Coordinates of C-alpha atoms in Angstrom, one line a residue:
X1 CA 38.8 48.9 29.7
X2 CA 35.9 47.6 31.8
X3 CA 34.0 48.7 35.0
X4 CA 35.5 45.7 36.9
X5 CA 35.7 46.9 40.6
X6 CA 38.6 44.5 41.0
X7 CA 40.6 46.0 38.3
X8 CA 39.7 49.6 39.1
X9 CA 40.0 49.5 42.9
X10 CA 42.8 51.4 44.4
X11 CA 45.9 49.4 45.2
X12 CA 48.3 49.8 48.2
X13 CA 51.8 50.8 46.9
X14 CA 54.5 48.4 47.4
X15 CA 57.0 48.9 50.0
X16 CA 60.4 49.2 48.2
X17 CA 62.3 51.2 50.7
X18 CA 62.0 53.0 54.0
X19 CA 60.4 56.5 53.9
X20 CA 62.8 59.4 54.3
X21 CA 62.7 61.7 57.1
X22 CA 61.0 64.5 54.8
X23 CA 58.5 62.0 53.7
X24 CA 57.5 61.2 57.3
X25 CA 57.2 64.9 58.1
X26 CA 54.8 65.8 55.1
X27 CA 51.0 66.1 55.9
X28 CA 50.3 63.7 53.1
X29 CA 52.4 61.0 54.5
X30 CA 51.1 61.6 58.0
X31 CA 47.5 61.3 56.7
X32 CA 48.4 58.2 54.8
X33 CA 49.8 56.6 58.1
X34 CA 46.8 57.6 60.1
X35 CA 44.6 56.1 57.5
X36 CA 46.6 52.8 57.6
X37 CA 46.6 52.8 61.4
X38 CA 42.9 53.4 61.4
X39 CA 42.3 50.7 58.9
X40 CA 44.4 48.2 61.2
X41 CA 42.3 49.1 64.3
X42 CA 39.1 48.4 62.2
X43 CA 40.3 45.1 60.8
X44 CA 41.3 43.9 64.3
X45 CA 37.8 44.7 65.6
X46 CA 36.0 43.3 62.6
X47 CA 33.5 41.3 64.7
X48 CA 32.2 44.3 66.3
X49 CA 31.7 46.3 63.1
X50 CA 28.1 47.0 61.9
X51 CA 28.9 49.2 58.9
X52 CA 30.2 48.2 55.4
X53 CA 33.8 47.5 55.1
X54 CA 36.5 49.8 53.6
X55 CA 36.5 47.8 50.3
X56 CA 32.9 48.0 49.9
X57 CA 32.9 51.8 50.4
X58 CA 35.6 52.2 47.9
X59 CA 33.9 49.9 45.4
X60 CA 30.7 52.0 45.9
X61 CA 32.4 55.2 45.3
X62 CA 34.1 53.8 42.2
X63 CA 30.6 52.5 40.9
X64 CA 29.2 56.0 41.4
X65 CA 31.9 57.5 39.4
X66 CA 31.3 54.9 36.7
X67 CA 27.8 55.6 36.6
X68 CA 28.2 59.4 36.1
X69 CA 30.7 58.5 33.3
X70 CA 28.2 56.1 31.6
X71 CA 25.9 58.9 30.8
X72 CA 28.2 60.0 28.1
X73 CA 29.0 56.5 26.3
X74 CA 26.4 53.8 26.2
X75 CA 27.4 50.4 25.3
X76 CA 26.0 49.2 21.9
X77 CA 23.2 46.7 21.9
X78 CA 23.8 43.1 21.3
X79 CA 22.0 41.9 18.0
X80 CA 19.7 39.1 18.4
X81 CA 20.8 35.5 17.8
X82 CA 19.6 33.7 14.6
X83 CA 16.7 31.4 14.9
X84 CA 17.5 28.1 13.1
X85 CA 14.4 26.2 14.3
X86 CA 11.9 26.2 16.8
X87 CA 10.4 23.1 18.9
X88 CA 7.3 23.2 21.1
X89 CA 8.6 21.2 24.0
X90 CA 8.5 21.6 27.9
X91 CA 12.3 21.0 28.4
X92 CA 14.2 24.1 29.4
X93 CA 17.4 23.9 27.4
X94 CA 17.1 21.6 24.5
X95 CA 15.2 23.9 22.3
X96 CA 17.9 26.7 22.4
X97 CA 19.2 27.9 19.1
X98 CA 23.0 27.4 18.8
X99 CA 24.5 30.7 17.1
X100 CA 26.7 29.8 14.1
X101 CA 30.0 30.9 15.7
X102 CA 32.2 29.4 13.1
X103 CA 31.1 31.1 9.9
X104 CA 30.9 34.6 11.6
X105 CA 34.2 34.1 13.8
X106 CA 35.7 37.3 12.2
X107 CA 32.7 39.4 12.6
X108 CA 32.3 38.3 16.2
X109 CA 35.8 39.2 17.0
X110 CA 35.1 42.6 15.6
X111 CA 31.9 43.1 17.5
X112 CA 33.7 42.1 20.7
X113 CA 36.4 44.6 20.2
X114 CA 34.0 47.2 19.6
X115 CA 31.9 46.4 22.7
X116 CA 35.0 46.8 24.9
X117 CA 34.5 50.4 25.8
X118 CA 35.2 51.9 29.3
X119 CA 31.5 52.2 30.0
X120 CA 30.7 48.5 28.8
X121 CA 30.6 45.6 31.3
X122 CA 33.0 42.7 31.2
X123 CA 30.9 39.7 29.7
X124 CA 32.0 37.3 32.4
X125 CA 31.1 39.8 35.1
X126 CA 27.7 40.0 33.3
X127 CA 27.5 36.3 33.4
X128 CA 28.5 36.2 37.2
X129 CA 25.7 38.9 37.7
X130 CA 23.1 37.0 36.1
X131 CA 23.7 34.0 38.3
X132 CA 24.0 35.9 41.5
X133 CA 21.3 38.6 40.9
X134 CA 18.8 36.8 38.7
X135 CA 17.3 38.3 35.5
X136 CA 16.2 41.7 35.4
X137 CA 13.2 42.3 32.8
X138 CA 12.6 39.9 30.1
X139 CA 13.2 36.3 31.5
X140 CA 13.5 34.7 27.9
X141 CA 15.9 37.4 26.8
X142 CA 18.0 37.1 29.9
X143 CA 18.0 33.3 29.5
X144 CA 19.2 33.6 25.8
X145 CA 21.9 36.0 26.9
X146 CA 23.1 33.6 29.6
X147 CA 23.3 30.7 26.9
X148 CA 25.1 32.9 24.6
X149 CA 27.7 34.2 27.4
X150 CA 28.2 30.5 28.2
X151 CA 28.9 29.7 24.6
X152 CA 31.1 32.6 23.6
X153 CA 32.9 33.7 26.9
X154 CA 32.8 30.4 29.0
X155 CA 32.7 30.2 32.8
X156 CA 35.5 31.4 34.8
X157 CA 37.4 28.4 36.2
X158 CA 40.9 27.5 37.4
X159 CA 43.3 25.0 35.9
X160 CA 41.5 22.1 37.6
X161 CA 38.2 23.1 36.1
X162 CA 36.7 24.4 39.2
X163 CA 34.2 27.2 38.9
X164 CA 32.2 28.8 41.7
X165 CA 29.2 29.5 39.5
X166 CA 29.1 26.4 37.3
X167 CA 26.8 24.2 39.3
X168 CA 24.4 27.1 39.6
X169 CA 24.5 27.9 35.8
X170 CA 23.6 24.2 35.4
X171 CA 20.8 24.3 37.8
X172 CA 19.4 27.4 36.3
X173 CA 19.6 25.7 32.7
X174 CA 18.0 22.8 34.1
X175 CA 15.1 24.9 35.6
X176 CA 15.8 23.1 38.9
X177 CA 13.3 23.9 41.8
X178 CA 14.6 24.6 45.3
X179 CA 15.0 21.3 47.4
X180 CA 15.4 21.1 51.1
X181 CA 18.7 19.3 52.0
X182 CA 16.5 17.1 54.5
X183 CA 15.1 15.4 51.4
X184 CA 18.4 14.2 50.3
X185 CA 19.3 13.2 53.9
X186 CA 16.0 11.3 54.2
X187 CA 17.0 9.3 51.3
X188 CA 20.4 8.5 52.7
X189 CA 18.9 7.5 55.9
X190 CA 16.9 4.7 54.3
X191 CA 20.1 2.7 53.8
X192 CA 21.0 0.4 50.8
X193 CA 18.8 0.4 47.9
X194 CA 17.8 -2.5 45.8
X195 CA 20.5 -1.6 43.4
X196 CA 23.2 -1.0 46.2
X197 CA 25.4 -4.2 45.1
X198 CA 25.5 -3.2 41.6
X199 CA 26.3 0.6 42.5
X200 CA 29.3 -0.9 44.8
X201 CA 30.5 -2.9 42.0
X202 CA 31.0 0.3 39.7
X203 CA 31.8 3.1 42.0
X204 CA 35.4 2.0 42.8
X205 CA 36.5 2.2 39.1
X206 CA 34.8 5.6 38.3
X207 CA 37.4 7.8 36.6
X208 CA 39.9 5.7 38.5
X209 CA 42.8 7.1 36.5
X210 CA 41.8 10.7 37.0
X211 CA 43.8 12.5 39.9
X212 CA 41.6 15.6 39.9
X213 CA 38.5 13.6 40.4
X214 CA 39.9 11.4 43.1
X215 CA 41.3 14.1 45.0
X216 CA 38.0 16.0 45.3
X217 CA 35.3 13.3 45.1
X218 CA 35.4 10.3 47.5
X219 CA 34.0 6.9 46.6
X220 CA 31.7 7.1 49.6
X221 CA 30.1 10.4 48.3
X222 CA 29.6 8.7 44.9
X223 CA 28.0 5.8 46.6
X224 CA 25.6 7.9 48.7
X225 CA 24.4 10.1 45.6
X226 CA 23.8 7.1 43.4
X227 CA 22.2 5.1 46.2
X228 CA 19.8 8.0 46.8
X229 CA 19.1 8.3 43.1
X230 CA 18.4 4.6 42.9
X231 CA 15.7 5.2 46.0
X232 CA 14.2 8.1 44.1
X233 CA 13.8 6.2 40.9
X234 CA 12.5 3.1 42.9
X235 CA 9.8 5.0 44.5
X236 CA 8.7 6.6 41.3
X237 CA 8.6 3.3 39.5
X238 CA 6.5 1.6 42.5
X239 CA 4.2 4.7 42.3
X240 CA 3.7 4.1 38.5
X241 CA 3.3 0.2 39.0
X242 CA 0.7 1.0 41.8
X243 CA -1.3 3.4 39.5
X244 CA -1.3 0.9 36.8
X245 CA -2.6 -1.8 39.0
X246 CA -5.3 0.4 40.2
X247 CA -6.5 1.3 36.7
X248 CA -6.3 -2.5 35.7
X249 CA -8.3 -3.5 38.8
X250 CA -10.9 -0.7 38.0
X251 CA -11.2 -1.9 34.3
X252 CA -11.7 -5.6 35.4
X253 CA -14.3 -4.6 38.0
X254 CA -16.1 -2.3 35.6
X255 CA -16.3 0.7 37.9
X256 CA -13.6 3.2 38.8
X257 CA -15.5 3.5 42.4
X258 CA -14.4 -0.2 43.2
X259 CA -10.7 0.2 42.6
X260 CA -10.2 1.0 46.4
X261 CA -12.8 -1.6 47.6
X262 CA -10.3 -4.4 48.8
X263 CA -6.8 -5.2 48.9
X264 CA -7.5 -8.6 47.5
X265 CA -7.9 -6.9 44.0
X266 CA -4.2 -5.8 44.1
X267 CA -3.0 -9.2 44.8
X268 CA -5.2 -10.8 42.2
X269 CA -3.4 -8.9 39.5
X270 CA -0.3 -11.0 40.2
X271 CA 3.3 -9.9 40.5
X272 CA 4.4 -7.2 38.0
X273 CA 6.3 -8.3 34.8
X274 CA 9.4 -6.2 35.7
X275 CA 10.8 -6.3 39.3
X276 CA 11.7 -2.9 40.9
X277 CA 14.5 -4.4 42.9
X278 CA 16.7 -4.8 39.8
X279 CA 16.7 -1.7 37.7
X280 CA 19.6 -2.7 35.5
X281 CA 17.7 -5.6 34.2
X282 CA 14.4 -4.0 33.6
X283 CA 13.4 -4.5 29.8
X284 CA 11.8 -2.6 27.2
X285 CA 10.2 0.7 28.1
X286 CA 10.2 0.4 31.7
X287 CA 12.6 2.8 33.5
X288 CA 15.2 1.1 35.7
X289 CA 16.7 2.4 39.0
X290 CA 20.3 1.9 38.0
X291 CA 22.2 1.0 34.8
X292 CA 26.0 0.6 34.4
X293 CA 27.5 3.7 33.4
X294 CA 25.4 6.1 35.6
X295 CA 28.4 6.2 37.9
X296 CA 30.5 8.0 35.1
X297 CA 27.6 10.2 34.3
X298 CA 27.2 11.2 38.0
X299 CA 30.9 12.1 38.3
X300 CA 30.9 15.6 36.7
X301 CA 27.9 16.6 38.8
X302 CA 29.8 15.7 42.2
X303 CA 33.0 17.3 40.9
X304 CA 31.3 20.7 40.0
X305 CA 28.8 20.9 42.8
X306 CA 29.5 22.3 46.2
X307 CA 27.5 19.9 48.1
X308 CA 26.0 16.4 47.5
X309 CA 22.6 17.8 47.8
X310 CA 23.3 20.2 44.7
X311 CA 24.6 17.4 42.8
X312 CA 21.8 15.2 43.5
X313 CA 19.2 17.8 42.2
X314 CA 21.2 18.4 39.2
X315 CA 21.7 14.7 38.4
X316 CA 18.1 13.6 39.2
X317 CA 16.6 16.1 36.9
X318 CA 19.1 15.4 34.2
X319 CA 18.4 11.6 33.9
X320 CA 14.7 12.1 34.5
X321 CA 14.1 15.1 32.0
X322 CA 16.7 15.4 29.7
X323 CA 18.0 11.6 29.0
X324 CA 15.5 9.1 30.7
X325 CA 16.1 6.9 27.7
X326 CA 19.8 6.4 28.7
X327 CA 18.9 4.9 32.1
X328 CA 16.3 2.4 30.9
X329 CA 17.1 -1.1 31.3
X330 CA 17.3 -1.7 27.6
X331 CA 19.2 1.8 27.0
X332 CA 17.1 2.4 24.1
X333 CA 18.1 6.0 23.9
X334 CA 21.7 5.2 23.9
X335 CA 21.2 2.8 20.9
X336 CA 19.2 5.4 19.2
X337 CA 22.1 8.0 19.8
X338 CA 24.7 5.6 18.3
X339 CA 22.5 5.3 15.1
X340 CA 22.4 8.9 15.0
X341 CA 26.1 9.2 15.2
X342 CA 26.4 7.1 12.0
X343 CA 23.5 9.1 10.4
X344 CA 25.1 12.6 11.3
X345 CA 28.7 11.6 10.4
X346 CA 27.5 10.4 6.9
X347 CA 25.8 14.1 6.6
X348 CA 28.7 16.0 7.9
X349 CA 31.7 14.0 6.3
X350 CA 30.5 11.3 3.8
X351 CA 34.0 10.3 2.9
X352 CA 35.1 9.6 6.6
X353 CA 31.7 7.9 7.2
X354 CA 32.1 5.7 4.1
X355 CA 35.8 4.8 5.1
X356 CA 34.7 3.6 8.6
X357 CA 31.6 1.6 7.2
X358 CA 33.9 -0.1 4.7
X359 CA 36.0 -1.2 7.7
X360 CA 32.8 -2.3 9.6
X361 CA 33.3 0.4 12.1
X362 CA 29.7 1.4 13.3
X363 CA 29.3 3.7 16.2
X364 CA 28.0 1.1 18.5
X365 CA 31.8 -0.5 18.5
X366 CA 33.4 2.8 19.5
X367 CA 31.0 5.3 20.6
X368 CA 28.8 3.6 23.3
X369 CA 30.6 5.0 26.4
X370 CA 30.8 8.4 24.8
X371 CA 27.0 8.5 24.0
X372 CA 26.1 7.2 27.4
X373 CA 28.3 9.4 29.5
X374 CA 28.1 12.6 27.5
X375 CA 31.7 12.4 26.8
X376 CA 32.6 12.2 30.5
X377 CA 34.5 9.0 30.0
X378 CA 37.3 10.9 27.9
X379 CA 39.8 13.0 29.8
X380 CA 40.8 15.6 30.7
X381 CA 38.0 16.4 33.1
X382 CA 38.3 20.3 32.9
X383 CA 37.4 19.9 29.0
X384 CA 34.5 17.6 29.9
X385 CA 33.1 20.4 32.0
X386 CA 33.4 23.0 29.2
X387 CA 31.6 20.6 27.0
X388 CA 28.8 20.0 29.5
X389 CA 28.4 23.9 29.7
X390 CA 27.6 23.9 26.1
X391 CA 25.2 20.9 26.3
X392 CA 23.4 22.3 29.3
X393 CA 23.1 25.6 27.5
X394 CA 21.9 24.3 24.1
X395 CA 20.7 20.8 24.8
X396 CA 22.3 17.5 25.8
X397 CA 21.2 16.2 22.4
X398 CA 24.0 18.0 20.8
X399 CA 26.5 15.5 22.4
X400 CA 25.9 13.4 19.3
X401 CA 27.5 16.2 17.3
X402 CA 30.3 16.5 19.7
X403 CA 31.0 12.9 19.2
X404 CA 31.0 13.6 15.4
X405 CA 33.4 16.5 15.9
X406 CA 36.0 14.4 17.6
X407 CA 35.8 12.0 14.6
X408 CA 36.2 14.9 12.1
X409 CA 39.3 16.1 14.3
X410 CA 40.8 12.7 13.9
X411 CA 40.0 12.6 10.1
X412 CA 43.3 12.5 8.6
X413 CA 44.8 10.0 11.1
X414 CA 41.7 7.8 10.4
X415 CA 41.7 7.8 6.7
X416 CA 45.4 7.0 6.6
X417 CA 45.2 4.3 9.1
X418 CA 44.6 0.7 7.7
X419 CA 43.1 -0.2 11.0
X420 CA 41.0 2.6 12.6
X421 CA 39.7 0.1 15.2
X422 CA 42.9 0.5 17.2
X423 CA 42.6 4.3 16.9
X424 CA 39.1 4.4 18.2
X425 CA 39.4 2.1 21.2
X426 CA 40.0 5.3 23.2
X427 CA 39.4 8.9 21.8
X428 CA 42.3 11.2 22.2
X429 CA 42.1 13.9 24.9
X430 CA 39.1 16.3 24.4
X431 CA 39.7 19.8 23.0
X432 CA 36.6 21.4 24.2
X433 CA 36.6 24.7 22.2
X434 CA 37.6 23.0 18.9
X435 CA 34.9 20.3 19.5
X436 CA 32.1 23.0 20.4
X437 CA 33.1 25.0 17.4
X438 CA 32.9 21.9 15.0
X439 CA 29.6 20.9 16.7
X440 CA 28.1 24.5 16.2
X441 CA 29.3 24.9 12.6
X442 CA 28.1 21.5 11.6
X443 CA 24.6 21.9 13.0
X444 CA 23.5 23.9 10.0
X445 CA 24.3 20.8 7.9
X446 CA 21.8 18.5 9.7
X447 CA 18.3 18.4 8.0
X448 CA 15.3 19.4 10.1
X449 CA 14.0 15.8 10.2
X450 CA 17.4 14.5 11.6
X451 CA 17.6 17.4 14.1
X452 CA 14.1 16.4 15.4
X453 CA 15.4 12.8 16.0
X454 CA 18.3 14.2 17.8
X455 CA 16.1 16.3 20.0
X456 CA 14.0 13.4 20.9
X457 CA 16.2 10.3 20.8
X458 CA 16.8 10.3 24.6
X459 CA 13.4 10.7 25.8

């Protein structure tokens, strides 16, 4: 039993038969008819009401009764999560510790059953309350609790994967600041970005076979968001190049005071080695403004968000804070991730890894899209969103272990196949809960030095 106001709110009886004459004459029935008539008058004049609704009043009365009952039975305290390692980094979610949910599955079920008392709160209602009302008290403890609830309970969503709170949970875990919608509109008004032609070449085939995505997200919306991201990254790139030009000019002139002396100094430096007009071909460590695959990486944000502005904020923070190495021209973060797939698979399942290596099947041949898009390239989309809930809660670097988990799930099929190449051309449909369970349980097998590589490989 829970304290859910929806479950405990009084319900109107079903009208199965016409009331008898005796029932109509009883005082109780008359009072009931007067109440229904009064409620009908109130609902017809709802615009003129200045007081709370009847449902709100009933809910408040029910909450008062639950409060008085809660003095006799207090819910047990949740034990603290085990700490596997600590990293002194500024990112908000990659340092989170993943609880070992696989080894303690039976214990967790017993604790969950023990917590379900009439005075305890439903975990999903608690999660929704944290999102709507914010943390009360210790911020770090509430943030850890939010991550734990996302992992163990999941977000309430319909069959299409739509959840009213998902985008807000992502924004909280990304530590996203508030951004005026006009900032996004200003980027839209600037028109086509330097990467516009490349964006148009990719957007029409973004999740083209997924009817859920096509029904909710239009190609025009995807073009606008990617074009705005390209402008944002372009401006940041120009600012970095301008700062480096000023520093070089100051060093050549021998005095920092002379760096603003003349505009001739800037032209004397010559053109930059990498152009800001074509981000996908920028080389080395220079960030680009658009690389192929960003359209698929952007798709879940637009699908989960309730507006383009929300999706823009989340996607921009994701590619600039969490995985900037994935959107550089050379995609060095993606290639590091592919090497880590091979390394982690050899640790988790040496036999499967050796078999794939004997067939010359390295991760760069079958896992490139899964690493780049955080598994968003593999259907179904609702399962992708559940995996992303896990990644936002405990760090996108765990996507490498999610890819290894998919291989382990296919283990018997791969080991008995004389040609695993055909099987790995396209991963089978995602099973989010099973993948997350495998990834969380195999995390303890990863040595500390390899885990450090996981955490930092996308930077």
